[in-house]
Amino acid sequence: MSKYYVKTLNKTGYALSEVLDYITEAFIKDSKNARLPVLEIGAAFGVVVLECLNNGATVIANDIDPNHLKVIQEKCPENNGKNLILLSGDFENLNILENSLSAILCCRVIHF
């Protein structure tokens, strides 16, 4: 495995160690202007979540493994903590209100 792929804690797949694609880069860039929270489904270790938080966005980090969310919380700078929402569970069962998000990133998840 390359330096860009990190095994997930639950051993169900991998996470990227940095942003490598233009769609994710655009999501991060657009988070700067998000009026509503943004959601990352399958956030793993929070590479994207932390970038969006640094942009001033409110971010909902979702992952099926609550241990991944603990890692994100530990990595989150204290000054960004108020803008971080952790949401554990399968994305198919998330209860998200209609019109409550500015954007959703679901990248490298569906195939699992």
Tab-separated table of N, CA, C and O in Angstrom:
chain	number	residue	atom	x	y	z
A	1	MET	N	0.835	-1.173	0.000
A	1	MET	CA	0.000	0.000	0.000
A	1	MET	C	0.884	1.241	0.000
A	1	MET	O	1.933	1.258	0.619
A	2	SER	N	0.434	2.294	-0.672
A	2	SER	CA	1.247	3.507	-0.788
A	2	SER	C	1.125	4.372	0.463
A	2	SER	O	0.297	4.124	1.335
A	3	LYS	N	1.926	5.401	0.498
A	3	LYS	CA	1.894	6.317	1.643
A	3	LYS	C	0.588	7.091	1.726
A	3	LYS	O	0.281	7.683	2.744
A	4	TYR	N	-0.192	7.095	0.654
A	4	TYR	CA	-1.446	7.846	0.633
A	4	TYR	C	-2.622	7.066	1.206
A	4	TYR	O	-3.643	7.642	1.510
A	5	TYR	N	-2.487	5.782	1.333
A	5	TYR	CA	-3.579	4.940	1.815
A	5	TYR	C	-3.270	4.437	3.219
A	5	TYR	O	-2.225	3.855	3.468
A	6	VAL	N	-4.208	4.668	4.122
A	6	VAL	CA	-4.063	4.266	5.512
A	6	VAL	C	-5.184	3.292	5.826
A	6	VAL	O	-6.357	3.568	5.553
A	7	LYS	N	-4.850	2.163	6.403
A	7	LYS	CA	-5.845	1.160	6.777
A	7	LYS	C	-6.783	1.757	7.830
A	7	LYS	O	-6.332	2.430	8.767
A	8	THR	N	-8.076	1.529	7.665
A	8	THR	CA	-9.041	2.018	8.647
A	8	THR	C	-8.953	1.188	9.925
A	8	THR	O	-8.476	0.050	9.913
A	9	LEU	N	-9.418	1.758	11.030
A	9	LEU	CA	-9.351	1.070	12.320
A	9	LEU	C	-10.185	-0.203	12.332
A	9	LEU	O	-9.820	-1.175	12.978
A	10	ASN	N	-11.305	-0.190	11.615
A	10	ASN	CA	-12.184	-1.358	11.600
A	10	ASN	C	-11.805	-2.361	10.511
A	10	ASN	O	-12.509	-3.333	10.289
A	11	LYS	N	-10.702	-2.087	9.815
A	11	LYS	CA	-10.154	-2.992	8.791
A	11	LYS	C	-11.119	-3.284	7.637
A	11	LYS	O	-11.031	-4.298	6.975
A	12	THR	N	-12.042	-2.350	7.381
A	12	THR	CA	-12.981	-2.547	6.274
A	12	THR	C	-12.512	-1.893	4.988
A	12	THR	O	-13.125	-2.083	3.943
A	13	GLY	N	-11.465	-1.122	5.062
A	13	GLY	CA	-10.994	-0.444	3.857
A	13	GLY	C	-9.806	0.430	4.171
A	13	GLY	O	-8.997	0.115	5.031
A	14	TYR	N	-9.741	1.558	3.473
A	14	TYR	CA	-8.624	2.471	3.629
A	14	TYR	C	-9.123	3.899	3.612
A	14	TYR	O	-10.233	4.191	3.183
A	15	ALA	N	-8.282	4.773	4.099
A	15	ALA	CA	-8.547	6.212	4.054
A	15	ALA	C	-7.340	6.866	3.403
A	15	ALA	O	-6.236	6.331	3.453
A	16	LEU	N	-7.560	7.991	2.804
A	16	LEU	CA	-6.448	8.731	2.217
A	16	LEU	C	-5.785	9.598	3.283
A	16	LEU	O	-6.452	10.160	4.153
A	17	SER	N	-4.478	9.721	3.183
A	17	SER	CA	-3.724	10.518	4.144
A	17	SER	C	-3.654	11.993	3.747
A	17	SER	O	-3.220	12.826	4.532
A	18	GLU	N	-4.079	12.298	2.529
A	18	GLU	CA	-4.144	13.686	2.067
A	18	GLU	C	-5.129	13.782	0.903
A	18	GLU	O	-5.543	12.773	0.342
A	19	VAL	N	-5.495	14.993	0.566
A	19	VAL	CA	-6.450	15.231	-0.516
A	19	VAL	C	-5.738	15.027	-1.847
A	19	VAL	O	-4.708	15.641	-2.101
A	20	LEU	N	-6.338	14.162	-2.697
A	20	LEU	CA	-5.684	13.819	-3.960
A	20	LEU	C	-6.537	14.065	-5.200
A	20	LEU	O	-6.075	13.833	-6.301
A	21	ASP	N	-7.766	14.514	-5.042
A	21	ASP	CA	-8.621	14.663	-6.222
A	21	ASP	C	-9.283	16.038	-6.237
A	21	ASP	O	-9.485	16.670	-5.206
A	22	TYR	N	-9.622	16.474	-7.445
A	22	TYR	CA	-10.150	17.831	-7.612
A	22	TYR	C	-11.557	18.003	-7.040
A	22	TYR	O	-11.929	19.107	-6.652
A	23	ILE	N	-12.342	16.945	-6.952
A	23	ILE	CA	-13.698	17.068	-6.383
A	23	ILE	C	-13.592	17.373	-4.891
A	23	ILE	O	-14.281	18.265	-4.381
A	24	THR	N	-12.734	16.656	-4.202
A	24	THR	CA	-12.538	16.908	-2.777
A	24	THR	C	-11.927	18.292	-2.561
A	24	THR	O	-12.333	19.014	-1.640
A	25	GLU	N	-10.993	18.677	-3.404
A	25	GLU	CA	-10.423	20.021	-3.309
A	25	GLU	C	-11.498	21.088	-3.481
A	25	GLU	O	-11.504	22.089	-2.759
A	26	ALA	N	-12.412	20.878	-4.412
A	26	ALA	CA	-13.503	21.835	-4.637
A	26	ALA	C	-14.441	21.884	-3.436
A	26	ALA	O	-14.912	22.960	-3.044
A	27	PHE	N	-14.733	20.732	-2.838
A	27	PHE	CA	-15.578	20.671	-1.638
A	27	PHE	C	-14.943	21.497	-0.515
A	27	PHE	O	-15.619	22.302	0.133
A	28	ILE	N	-13.663	21.305	-0.304
A	28	ILE	CA	-12.952	22.053	0.737
A	28	ILE	C	-12.977	23.552	0.436
A	28	ILE	O	-13.294	24.368	1.307
A	29	LYS	N	-12.687	23.916	-0.800
A	29	LYS	CA	-12.690	25.324	-1.195
A	29	LYS	C	-14.075	25.949	-0.996
A	29	LYS	O	-14.204	27.042	-0.453
A	30	ASP	N	-15.114	25.241	-1.418
A	30	ASP	CA	-16.477	25.760	-1.299
A	30	ASP	C	-16.949	25.853	0.152
A	30	ASP	O	-17.864	26.623	0.460
A	31	SER	N	-16.332	25.087	1.037
A	31	SER	CA	-16.742	25.130	2.444
A	31	SER	C	-16.497	26.509	3.057
A	31	SER	O	-17.141	26.875	4.038
A	32	LYS	N	-15.589	27.282	2.459
A	32	LYS	CA	-15.307	28.633	2.963
A	32	LYS	C	-16.552	29.509	2.922
A	32	LYS	O	-16.716	30.405	3.748
A	33	ASN	N	-17.424	29.275	1.949
A	33	ASN	CA	-18.604	30.112	1.760
A	33	ASN	C	-19.898	29.435	2.196
A	33	ASN	O	-20.980	29.945	1.917
A	34	ALA	N	-19.797	28.302	2.854
A	34	ALA	CA	-20.989	27.551	3.251
A	34	ALA	C	-21.747	28.287	4.356
A	34	ALA	O	-21.181	28.607	5.395
A	35	ARG	N	-23.012	28.546	4.103
A	35	ARG	CA	-23.853	29.194	5.111
A	35	ARG	C	-24.436	28.172	6.079
A	35	ARG	O	-24.755	28.494	7.224
A	36	LEU	N	-24.596	26.956	5.604
A	36	LEU	CA	-25.100	25.855	6.421
A	36	LEU	C	-23.967	24.849	6.623
A	36	LEU	O	-22.952	24.911	5.918
A	37	PRO	N	-24.121	23.900	7.535
A	37	PRO	CA	-23.066	22.891	7.718
A	37	PRO	C	-22.810	22.102	6.438
A	37	PRO	O	-23.674	21.972	5.579
A	38	VAL	N	-21.596	21.573	6.341
A	38	VAL	CA	-21.247	20.629	5.282
A	38	VAL	C	-21.099	19.264	5.946
A	38	VAL	O	-20.777	19.169	7.136
A	39	LEU	N	-21.331	18.216	5.182
A	39	LEU	CA	-21.296	16.850	5.695
A	39	LEU	C	-20.296	16.032	4.907
A	39	LEU	O	-20.329	16.036	3.672
A	40	GLU	N	-19.410	15.351	5.620
A	40	GLU	CA	-18.569	14.348	4.964
A	40	GLU	C	-19.006	12.979	5.445
A	40	GLU	O	-18.948	12.669	6.639
A	41	ILE	N	-19.443	12.162	4.506
A	41	ILE	CA	-19.832	10.783	4.788
A	41	ILE	C	-18.588	9.916	4.637
A	41	ILE	O	-17.887	9.996	3.636
A	42	GLY	N	-18.333	9.086	5.628
A	42	GLY	CA	-17.137	8.250	5.603
A	42	GLY	C	-15.885	9.064	5.858
A	42	GLY	O	-14.897	8.959	5.137
A	43	ALA	N	-15.903	9.868	6.900
A	43	ALA	CA	-14.826	10.825	7.175
A	43	ALA	C	-13.510	10.176	7.599
A	43	ALA	O	-12.463	10.818	7.527
A	44	ALA	N	-13.544	8.948	8.034
A	44	ALA	CA	-12.341	8.221	8.473
A	44	ALA	C	-11.554	9.050	9.478
A	44	ALA	O	-12.074	9.381	10.537
A	45	PHE	N	-10.318	9.407	9.146
A	45	PHE	CA	-9.446	10.106	10.095
A	45	PHE	C	-9.528	11.626	9.992
A	45	PHE	O	-8.776	12.338	10.646
A	46	GLY	N	-10.415	12.140	9.137
A	46	GLY	CA	-10.730	13.558	9.143
A	46	GLY	C	-9.882	14.489	8.307
A	46	GLY	O	-9.895	15.699	8.541
A	47	VAL	N	-9.175	13.987	7.328
A	47	VAL	CA	-8.334	14.855	6.494
A	47	VAL	C	-9.164	15.994	5.897
A	47	VAL	O	-8.785	17.165	6.004
A	48	VAL	N	-10.293	15.668	5.312
A	48	VAL	CA	-11.150	16.676	4.677
A	48	VAL	C	-11.866	17.510	5.738
A	48	VAL	O	-11.943	18.739	5.634
A	49	VAL	N	-12.379	16.864	6.756
A	49	VAL	CA	-13.099	17.557	7.832
A	49	VAL	C	-12.237	18.668	8.426
A	49	VAL	O	-12.687	19.805	8.597
A	50	LEU	N	-11.003	18.348	8.734
A	50	LEU	CA	-10.116	19.328	9.371
A	50	LEU	C	-9.804	20.496	8.450
A	50	LEU	O	-9.725	21.648	8.904
A	51	GLU	N	-9.665	20.238	7.164
A	51	GLU	CA	-9.443	21.323	6.196
A	51	GLU	C	-10.657	22.253	6.138
A	51	GLU	O	-10.510	23.474	6.100
A	52	CYS	N	-11.850	21.671	6.127
A	52	CYS	CA	-13.070	22.489	6.085
A	52	CYS	C	-13.228	23.294	7.368
A	52	CYS	O	-13.634	24.463	7.324
A	53	LEU	N	-12.910	22.701	8.496
A	53	LEU	CA	-12.956	23.440	9.758
A	53	LEU	C	-11.998	24.614	9.730
A	53	LEU	O	-12.325	25.706	10.209
A	54	ASN	N	-10.822	24.418	9.160
A	54	ASN	CA	-9.846	25.512	9.051
A	54	ASN	C	-10.361	26.636	8.162
A	54	ASN	O	-9.912	27.774	8.286
A	55	ASN	N	-11.299	26.315	7.273
A	55	ASN	CA	-11.928	27.332	6.422
A	55	ASN	C	-13.048	28.074	7.143
A	55	ASN	O	-13.662	28.965	6.580
A	56	GLY	N	-13.353	27.671	8.364
A	56	GLY	CA	-14.412	28.329	9.119
A	56	GLY	C	-15.771	27.673	8.970
A	56	GLY	O	-16.763	28.189	9.490
A	57	ALA	N	-15.840	26.546	8.275
A	57	ALA	CA	-17.124	25.863	8.069
A	57	ALA	C	-17.537	25.093	9.316
A	57	ALA	O	-16.700	24.673	10.115
A	58	THR	N	-18.835	24.919	9.461
A	58	THR	CA	-19.368	23.952	10.415
A	58	THR	C	-19.436	22.630	9.665
A	58	THR	O	-19.978	22.568	8.562
A	59	VAL	N	-18.871	21.589	10.256
A	59	VAL	CA	-18.724	20.316	9.556
A	59	VAL	C	-19.335	19.188	10.369
A	59	VAL	O	-19.048	19.043	11.563
A	60	ILE	N	-20.143	18.393	9.693
A	60	ILE	CA	-20.655	17.150	10.273
A	60	ILE	C	-19.766	16.036	9.734
A	60	ILE	O	-19.712	15.808	8.527
A	61	ALA	N	-19.065	15.367	10.626
A	61	ALA	CA	-18.213	14.239	10.255
A	61	ALA	C	-18.976	12.957	10.553
A	61	ALA	O	-19.333	12.702	11.704
A	62	ASN	N	-19.217	12.181	9.527
A	62	ASN	CA	-19.918	10.903	9.689
A	62	ASN	C	-18.962	9.759	9.391
A	62	ASN	O	-18.187	9.818	8.443
A	63	ASP	N	-19.041	8.733	10.210
A	63	ASP	CA	-18.318	7.493	9.931
A	63	ASP	C	-19.038	6.357	10.638
A	63	ASP	O	-19.651	6.562	11.691
A	64	ILE	N	-18.942	5.179	10.046
A	64	ILE	CA	-19.586	4.003	10.632
A	64	ILE	C	-18.857	3.554	11.897
A	64	ILE	O	-19.444	2.934	12.769
A	65	ASP	N	-17.571	3.898	12.006
A	65	ASP	CA	-16.765	3.506	13.161
A	65	ASP	C	-16.589	4.695	14.103
A	65	ASP	O	-15.908	5.662	13.762
A	66	PRO	N	-17.186	4.656	15.281
A	66	PRO	CA	-17.059	5.777	16.219
A	66	PRO	C	-15.615	6.050	16.643
A	66	PRO	O	-15.288	7.156	17.047
A	67	ASN	N	-14.742	5.058	16.520
A	67	ASN	CA	-13.333	5.272	16.861
A	67	ASN	C	-12.658	6.232	15.886
A	67	ASN	O	-11.753	6.967	16.263
A	68	HIS	N	-13.103	6.239	14.631
A	68	HIS	CA	-12.577	7.224	13.675
A	68	HIS	C	-12.981	8.632	14.116
A	68	HIS	O	-12.187	9.570	14.024
A	69	LEU	N	-14.201	8.769	14.579
A	69	LEU	CA	-14.681	10.086	15.012
A	69	LEU	C	-13.901	10.568	16.239
A	69	LEU	O	-13.641	11.771	16.375
A	70	LYS	N	-13.512	9.654	17.102
A	70	LYS	CA	-12.683	10.032	18.255
A	70	LYS	C	-11.334	10.579	17.794
A	70	LYS	O	-10.819	11.529	18.366
A	71	VAL	N	-10.780	9.968	16.754
A	71	VAL	CA	-9.508	10.451	16.207
A	71	VAL	C	-9.678	11.874	15.672
A	71	VAL	O	-8.839	12.743	15.917
A	72	ILE	N	-10.768	12.108	14.948
A	72	ILE	CA	-11.033	13.454	14.418
A	72	ILE	C	-11.145	14.454	15.557
A	72	ILE	O	-10.563	15.540	15.511
A	73	GLN	N	-11.890	14.088	16.579
A	73	GLN	CA	-12.068	14.988	17.718
A	73	GLN	C	-10.728	15.309	18.380
A	73	GLN	O	-10.467	16.454	18.752
A	74	GLU	N	-9.864	14.310	18.498
A	74	GLU	CA	-8.548	14.527	19.102
A	74	GLU	C	-7.662	15.414	18.229
A	74	GLU	O	-6.866	16.202	18.748
A	75	LYS	N	-7.798	15.310	16.904
A	75	LYS	CA	-6.989	16.112	15.985
A	75	LYS	C	-7.517	17.535	15.826
A	75	LYS	O	-6.793	18.419	15.370
A	76	CYS	N	-8.765	17.750	16.168
A	76	CYS	CA	-9.416	19.041	15.951
A	76	CYS	C	-8.841	20.102	16.884
A	76	CYS	O	-8.857	19.935	18.102
A	77	PRO	N	-8.328	21.184	16.314
A	77	PRO	CA	-7.850	22.278	17.165
A	77	PRO	C	-8.992	22.803	18.040
A	77	PRO	O	-10.144	22.871	17.603
A	78	GLU	N	-8.663	23.153	19.254
A	78	GLU	CA	-9.673	23.582	20.226
A	78	GLU	C	-10.551	24.717	19.696
A	78	GLU	O	-11.752	24.727	19.901
A	79	ASN	N	-9.948	25.655	18.960
A	79	ASN	CA	-10.715	26.804	18.460
A	79	ASN	C	-11.717	26.405	17.372
A	79	ASN	O	-12.618	27.174	17.053
A	80	ASN	N	-11.586	25.213	16.778
A	80	ASN	CA	-12.541	24.743	15.766
A	80	ASN	C	-13.566	23.778	16.332
A	80	ASN	O	-14.499	23.392	15.635
A	81	GLY	N	-13.400	23.381	17.575
A	81	GLY	CA	-14.270	22.371	18.175
A	81	GLY	C	-15.746	22.714	18.151
A	81	GLY	O	-16.595	21.831	17.995
A	82	LYS	N	-16.075	23.982	18.271
A	82	LYS	CA	-17.485	24.385	18.282
A	82	LYS	C	-18.159	24.179	16.933
A	82	LYS	O	-19.382	24.137	16.838
A	83	ASN	N	-17.362	24.041	15.876
A	83	ASN	CA	-17.909	23.855	14.523
A	83	ASN	C	-17.863	22.412	14.052
A	83	ASN	O	-18.149	22.137	12.897
A	84	LEU	N	-17.505	21.498	14.938
A	84	LEU	CA	-17.406	20.085	14.588
A	84	LEU	C	-18.564	19.310	15.198
A	84	LEU	O	-18.791	19.371	16.406
A	85	ILE	N	-19.285	18.605	14.347
A	85	ILE	CA	-20.382	17.738	14.785
A	85	ILE	C	-20.026	16.320	14.370
A	85	ILE	O	-19.773	16.059	13.191
A	86	LEU	N	-19.989	15.408	15.328
A	86	LEU	CA	-19.654	14.014	15.055
A	86	LEU	C	-20.937	13.195	14.981
A	86	LEU	O	-21.785	13.284	15.872
A	87	LEU	N	-21.068	12.415	13.920
A	87	LEU	CA	-22.296	11.653	13.690
A	87	LEU	C	-21.930	10.232	13.276
A	87	LEU	O	-21.579	9.982	12.124
A	88	SER	N	-22.005	9.331	14.222
A	88	SER	CA	-21.656	7.938	13.975
A	88	SER	C	-22.834	7.204	13.336
A	88	SER	O	-23.992	7.498	13.611
A	89	GLY	N	-22.507	6.246	12.470
A	89	GLY	CA	-23.537	5.382	11.912
A	89	GLY	C	-23.437	5.222	10.416
A	89	GLY	O	-22.692	5.930	9.739
A	90	ASP	N	-24.191	4.279	9.930
A	90	ASP	CA	-24.285	3.989	8.502
A	90	ASP	C	-24.971	5.160	7.810
A	90	ASP	O	-26.035	5.611	8.240
A	91	PHE	N	-24.395	5.643	6.733
A	91	PHE	CA	-24.936	6.825	6.068
A	91	PHE	C	-26.352	6.613	5.538
A	91	PHE	O	-27.104	7.564	5.386
A	92	GLU	N	-26.732	5.382	5.289
A	92	GLU	CA	-28.089	5.118	4.800
A	92	GLU	C	-29.150	5.383	5.858
A	92	GLU	O	-30.316	5.548	5.537
A	93	ASN	N	-28.740	5.448	7.116
A	93	ASN	CA	-29.687	5.643	8.210
A	93	ASN	C	-29.546	6.990	8.909
A	93	ASN	O	-30.071	7.173	9.993
A	94	LEU	N	-28.852	7.921	8.287
A	94	LEU	CA	-28.701	9.242	8.890
A	94	LEU	C	-30.007	10.019	8.783
A	94	LEU	O	-30.666	10.001	7.752
A	95	ASN	N	-30.342	10.704	9.844
A	95	ASN	CA	-31.533	11.551	9.851
A	95	ASN	C	-31.101	12.998	9.682
A	95	ASN	O	-30.804	13.685	10.647
A	96	ILE	N	-31.051	13.427	8.433
A	96	ILE	CA	-30.648	14.792	8.109
A	96	ILE	C	-31.885	15.541	7.619
A	96	ILE	O	-32.599	15.064	6.735
A	97	LEU	N	-32.127	16.695	8.183
A	97	LEU	CA	-33.279	17.494	7.777
A	97	LEU	C	-33.081	18.040	6.372
A	97	LEU	O	-31.974	18.438	5.989
A	98	GLU	N	-34.159	18.085	5.628
A	98	GLU	CA	-34.129	18.645	4.277
A	98	GLU	C	-33.682	20.101	4.337
A	98	GLU	O	-34.067	20.851	5.239
A	99	ASN	N	-32.874	20.508	3.390
A	99	ASN	CA	-32.362	21.880	3.277
A	99	ASN	C	-31.540	22.328	4.485
A	99	ASN	O	-31.510	23.517	4.808
A	100	SER	N	-30.858	21.379	5.153
A	100	SER	CA	-30.082	21.743	6.331
A	100	SER	C	-28.577	21.722	6.086
A	100	SER	O	-27.805	21.997	7.006
A	101	LEU	N	-28.166	21.429	4.845
A	101	LEU	CA	-26.743	21.329	4.527
A	101	LEU	C	-26.395	22.175	3.308
A	101	LEU	O	-27.196	22.307	2.390
A	102	SER	N	-25.188	22.691	3.311
A	102	SER	CA	-24.694	23.396	2.124
A	102	SER	C	-24.130	22.429	1.106
A	102	SER	O	-24.224	22.657	-0.097
A	103	ALA	N	-23.488	21.357	1.583
A	103	ALA	CA	-22.852	20.406	0.670
A	103	ALA	C	-22.610	19.080	1.377
A	103	ALA	O	-22.522	19.026	2.605
A	104	ILE	N	-22.496	18.024	0.574
A	104	ILE	CA	-22.189	16.683	1.077
A	104	ILE	C	-21.054	16.110	0.234
A	104	ILE	O	-21.096	16.163	-0.992
A	105	LEU	N	-20.055	15.544	0.906
A	105	LEU	CA	-18.999	14.805	0.220
A	105	LEU	C	-19.121	13.337	0.629
A	105	LEU	O	-19.065	13.004	1.817
A	106	CYS	N	-19.328	12.498	-0.354
A	106	CYS	CA	-19.394	11.046	-0.149
A	106	CYS	C	-18.411	10.444	-1.140
A	106	CYS	O	-18.755	10.177	-2.281
A	107	CYS	N	-17.185	10.267	-0.696
A	107	CYS	CA	-16.103	9.901	-1.590
A	107	CYS	C	-15.442	8.610	-1.102
A	107	CYS	O	-15.072	8.501	0.060
A	108	ARG	N	-15.324	7.642	-2.006
A	108	ARG	CA	-14.708	6.350	-1.673
A	108	ARG	C	-15.452	5.620	-0.565
A	108	ARG	O	-14.851	5.056	0.345
A	109	VAL	N	-16.787	5.644	-0.644
A	109	VAL	CA	-17.619	5.040	0.375
A	109	VAL	C	-18.603	4.033	-0.197
A	109	VAL	O	-18.766	2.941	0.346
A	110	ILE	N	-19.267	4.380	-1.265
A	110	ILE	CA	-20.379	3.603	-1.796
A	110	ILE	C	-19.990	2.149	-2.062
A	110	ILE	O	-20.769	1.238	-1.799
A	111	HIS	N	-18.811	1.902	-2.542
A	111	HIS	CA	-18.398	0.531	-2.854
A	111	HIS	C	-18.263	-0.360	-1.631
A	111	HIS	O	-18.198	-1.570	-1.751
A	112	PHE	N	-18.238	0.228	-0.431
A	112	PHE	CA	-18.196	-0.587	0.781
A	112	PHE	C	-19.577	-1.034	1.159
A	112	PHE	O	-19.806	-1.880	1.943
